[in-house]
Amino acid sequence: EIVLTQSPGTLSLSPGEGATLSCRASQSVSSDYLTWYQQKPGQAPRLLIYATSNRATGIPDRFSGSGSGTDFTLSISRLEPEDFAVYFCQRYGSSSITFGQGTRLEIK
Amino acid sequence: QVTLKESGPALVKPTQTLTLTCTFSGFSLSTDGMRVSWTRQPPGKALEWLARIDWDDDKFYSTSLKTRLTISKDTSKNQVVLTMTNMDPVDTATYYCARITPLGYFDYWGQGTLVTVSS
């Protein structure tokens, strides 16, 4: 079973700074099936990026995704106060689905 | 407008069976390519995928939990039901249902329902 490892576990930054979040897979993953979500306390996850680099409807262009094979990245430029949350990557397989353990983005 | 909502008991005792219902609207699970999934999240922890059911009634389960899970659908009622047997306090979590697109991402989620396992 493919394991997704996210790093860092916690990222402390200030509004206005840029953030880079990593998701590493234990085996090569199709870029069509790598997704990122944002989750705020008490809320369900929210779709951010699908198929590695496609922003979901309504997601600002300061969010971008990239990567291939086993290494994928979520980048957030010019952090806004509402961006401080937990971010999860997810991989879809024909018979199983895997989530990373999450990266907490906190205000420094 | 697509919506999903989870329902079920907030409290179950150890060894009991949990039954959760996901009632959805805005799409049909009999449409080609539609899928609905259950995922859970213990307090303060990561998301854990549990099970998925497809439009053609194919079913898939988490490897680690498959012996305890059963997923089913009632297309006429727009519902997906998940049962989990032999509940344990470590199963305390918020349980979410969500729609999965053909590209394998969860585009719509329910609000989640917190299930506590305690005697």
Coordinates of C-alpha atoms in Angstrom, one line a residue:
Chain A
E1 CA 0.0 0.0 0.0
I2 CA 1.3 3.4 -0.9
V3 CA 2.2 5.7 2.0
L4 CA 2.2 9.5 1.8
T5 CA 4.6 11.4 4.1
Q6 CA 4.1 15.1 4.5
S7 CA 6.7 17.5 5.7
P8 CA 7.2 19.5 7.7
G9 CA 4.7 18.4 10.4
T10 CA 4.3 22.1 11.4
L11 CA 5.3 25.2 9.5
S12 CA 5.4 28.5 11.4
L13 CA 5.3 31.5 9.1
S14 CA 4.0 35.1 9.1
P15 CA 1.3 36.6 6.9
G16 CA 2.8 37.8 3.6
E17 CA 5.5 35.1 3.5
G18 CA 5.5 32.1 1.1
A19 CA 4.9 28.5 2.2
T20 CA 6.1 25.2 0.6
L21 CA 4.5 22.0 1.8
S22 CA 5.8 18.6 0.7
C23 CA 4.1 15.3 0.1
R24 CA 6.3 12.3 -0.6
A25 CA 4.9 8.9 -1.8
S26 CA 6.5 5.5 -1.0
Q27 CA 6.0 4.5 -4.7
S28 CA 5.4 6.5 -7.9
V29 CA 1.9 8.0 -8.0
S30 CA 0.1 9.1 -11.1
S31 CA 0.0 12.9 -11.1
D32 CA -3.7 12.7 -12.3
Y33 CA -4.6 11.3 -8.9
L34 CA -2.8 13.5 -6.4
T35 CA -4.9 16.0 -4.5
W36 CA -4.5 18.6 -1.8
Y37 CA -7.1 19.7 0.8
Q38 CA -7.2 22.5 3.4
Q39 CA -8.9 21.9 6.8
K40 CA -9.8 24.4 9.4
P41 CA -10.8 23.5 13.0
G42 CA -14.3 22.1 13.3
Q43 CA -14.7 22.0 9.5
A44 CA -14.6 19.3 6.8
P45 CA -11.7 19.3 4.5
R46 CA -11.9 21.6 1.5
L47 CA -10.7 20.7 -2.0
L48 CA -7.8 22.9 -3.0
I49 CA -5.8 21.3 -5.8
Y50 CA -6.6 18.2 -7.9
A51 CA -4.5 16.3 -10.5
T52 CA -1.4 17.8 -8.9
S53 CA -1.7 21.3 -10.2
N54 CA -5.3 22.2 -11.0
R55 CA -7.0 24.7 -8.6
A56 CA -10.5 23.9 -7.6
T57 CA -13.3 26.3 -8.2
G58 CA -12.9 29.5 -6.1
I59 CA -9.3 28.8 -4.9
P60 CA -7.1 31.9 -5.2
D61 CA -4.1 31.8 -7.5
R62 CA -1.7 32.2 -4.6
F63 CA -2.2 28.4 -4.2
S64 CA -0.3 26.2 -6.7
G65 CA 0.7 22.6 -6.9
S66 CA 3.5 20.8 -8.7
G67 CA 5.4 17.5 -8.8
S68 CA 5.5 14.1 -10.3
G69 CA 6.5 10.5 -9.5
T70 CA 7.0 10.4 -5.7
D71 CA 7.5 14.1 -4.9
F72 CA 4.7 16.6 -4.8
T73 CA 4.5 20.2 -3.5
L74 CA 1.8 22.6 -2.5
S75 CA 3.0 26.2 -2.6
I76 CA 1.2 29.2 -1.1
S77 CA 2.5 32.6 -2.0
R78 CA 1.8 35.7 0.1
L79 CA 0.1 34.0 3.0
E80 CA -3.2 35.5 4.1
P81 CA -4.6 35.1 7.7
E82 CA -7.2 32.7 6.4
D83 CA -4.5 30.3 5.0
F84 CA -3.4 29.2 8.4
A85 CA -4.9 25.7 8.6
V86 CA -4.0 22.0 8.2
Y87 CA -3.2 20.7 4.7
F88 CA -3.5 17.1 3.6
C89 CA -2.4 15.4 0.4
Q90 CA -4.3 12.4 -0.9
R91 CA -3.7 9.7 -3.5
Y92 CA -6.5 7.8 -5.3
G93 CA -5.9 4.3 -6.4
S94 CA -8.2 1.9 -8.2
S95 CA -8.9 0.0 -5.0
S96 CA -7.6 2.2 -2.2
I97 CA -7.2 5.8 -1.1
T98 CA -4.5 7.2 1.0
F99 CA -4.1 10.5 2.9
G100 CA -0.9 12.0 4.2
Q101 CA -0.7 12.8 7.9
G102 CA -1.0 16.5 7.3
T103 CA 1.0 19.7 7.7
R104 CA -0.1 22.3 10.2
L105 CA 0.5 25.9 8.9
E106 CA 0.5 28.2 11.9
I107 CA 1.1 31.9 12.4
K108 CA 4.5 32.8 13.7
Chain B
Q1 CA -26.4 21.9 -5.6
V2 CA -24.6 18.9 -4.1
T3 CA -24.9 18.2 -0.4
L4 CA -24.1 15.2 1.8
K5 CA -25.1 14.7 5.4
E6 CA -24.0 12.0 7.9
S7 CA -26.3 10.6 10.5
G8 CA -26.0 8.1 13.2
P9 CA -25.4 7.6 17.0
A10 CA -23.1 10.0 18.8
L11 CA -22.2 7.4 21.4
V12 CA -21.7 3.7 21.1
K13 CA -20.4 1.1 23.6
P14 CA -17.3 -1.0 23.0
T15 CA -18.0 -4.2 21.0
Q16 CA -21.2 -2.7 19.5
T17 CA -21.8 -2.2 15.8
L18 CA -21.9 1.3 14.4
T19 CA -24.3 2.1 11.6
L20 CA -23.9 5.5 9.8
T21 CA -26.0 6.8 7.0
C22 CA -24.9 9.4 4.4
T23 CA -27.9 11.1 2.7
F24 CA -27.0 13.1 -0.3
S25 CA -28.7 15.3 -2.9
G26 CA -27.7 17.0 -6.2
F27 CA -26.4 13.8 -7.9
S28 CA -27.3 10.2 -8.4
L29 CA -25.2 7.3 -7.4
S30 CA -26.6 5.4 -10.4
T31 CA -24.8 7.8 -12.8
D32 CA -21.7 6.4 -14.5
G33 CA -18.5 7.4 -12.7
M34 CA -20.2 8.4 -9.4
R35 CA -18.6 7.2 -6.1
V36 CA -19.2 7.9 -2.5
S37 CA -16.6 7.3 0.3
W38 CA -16.4 7.3 4.0
T39 CA -13.4 8.8 5.8
R40 CA -12.8 9.3 9.5
Q41 CA -10.6 11.6 11.6
P42 CA -9.8 11.0 15.3
P43 CA -9.6 14.2 17.3
G44 CA -6.5 16.1 16.4
K45 CA -5.3 13.5 14.0
A46 CA -5.1 12.7 10.3
L47 CA -7.8 11.7 7.9
E48 CA -8.2 7.9 7.4
W49 CA -10.0 6.5 4.4
L50 CA -12.4 3.7 5.3
A51 CA -14.5 2.6 2.3
R52 CA -15.9 3.5 -1.1
I53 CA -18.9 2.4 -3.2
D54 CA -19.2 3.0 -6.9
W55 CA -22.1 3.6 -9.2
D56 CA -21.9 0.0 -10.4
D57 CA -22.0 -1.3 -6.8
D58 CA -18.2 -2.1 -6.7
K59 CA -17.0 -1.8 -3.1
F60 CA -13.5 -1.1 -1.7
Y61 CA -12.3 -1.1 1.8
S62 CA -9.3 0.0 3.9
T63 CA -6.9 -2.9 4.1
S64 CA -6.5 -2.5 7.9
L65 CA -10.3 -2.3 8.6
K66 CA -11.9 -4.4 5.9
T67 CA -12.9 -7.3 8.2
R68 CA -15.0 -4.8 10.2
L69 CA -16.6 -2.7 7.5
T70 CA -19.6 -3.0 5.2
I71 CA -20.7 -0.3 2.7
S72 CA -23.9 -0.4 0.8
K73 CA -26.2 2.0 -1.1
D74 CA -29.8 2.6 -1.6
T75 CA -30.0 4.5 -4.9
S76 CA -33.8 5.2 -4.5
K77 CA -33.2 6.9 -1.2
N78 CA -29.9 8.6 -2.2
Q79 CA -28.2 7.0 0.8
V80 CA -25.0 5.2 1.5
V81 CA -24.7 3.2 4.7
L82 CA -21.5 2.2 6.5
T83 CA -21.4 -0.4 9.3
M84 CA -18.4 -1.0 11.5
T85 CA -18.4 -3.9 13.9
N86 CA -16.7 -4.5 17.2
M87 CA -16.3 -0.8 18.0
D88 CA -13.4 0.2 20.3
P89 CA -12.5 3.5 22.0
V90 CA -9.8 4.0 19.4
D91 CA -12.5 4.3 16.8
T92 CA -13.7 7.5 18.4
A93 CA -13.6 10.0 15.5
T94 CA -15.5 12.3 13.2
Y95 CA -16.8 10.3 10.4
Y96 CA -17.3 12.0 7.0
C97 CA -18.9 10.9 3.8
A98 CA -17.9 12.6 0.5
R99 CA -18.4 12.4 -3.2
I100 CA -15.5 11.2 -5.3
T101 CA -15.0 12.4 -8.9
P102 CA -13.7 10.2 -11.7
L103 CA -10.3 11.8 -11.1
G104 CA -10.3 10.4 -7.6
Y105 CA -10.7 13.6 -5.5
F106 CA -13.3 14.4 -2.9
D107 CA -15.2 17.4 -4.3
Y108 CA -18.0 17.6 -1.8
W109 CA -17.9 16.6 1.9
G110 CA -20.6 16.2 4.5
Q111 CA -20.2 18.2 7.8
G112 CA -19.1 15.1 9.6
T113 CA -20.5 13.3 12.6
L114 CA -18.6 12.7 15.8
V115 CA -18.8 9.2 17.2
T116 CA -17.6 8.5 20.7
V117 CA -16.9 4.9 21.8
S118 CA -17.2 4.6 25.5
S119 CA -18.9 2.4 28.1

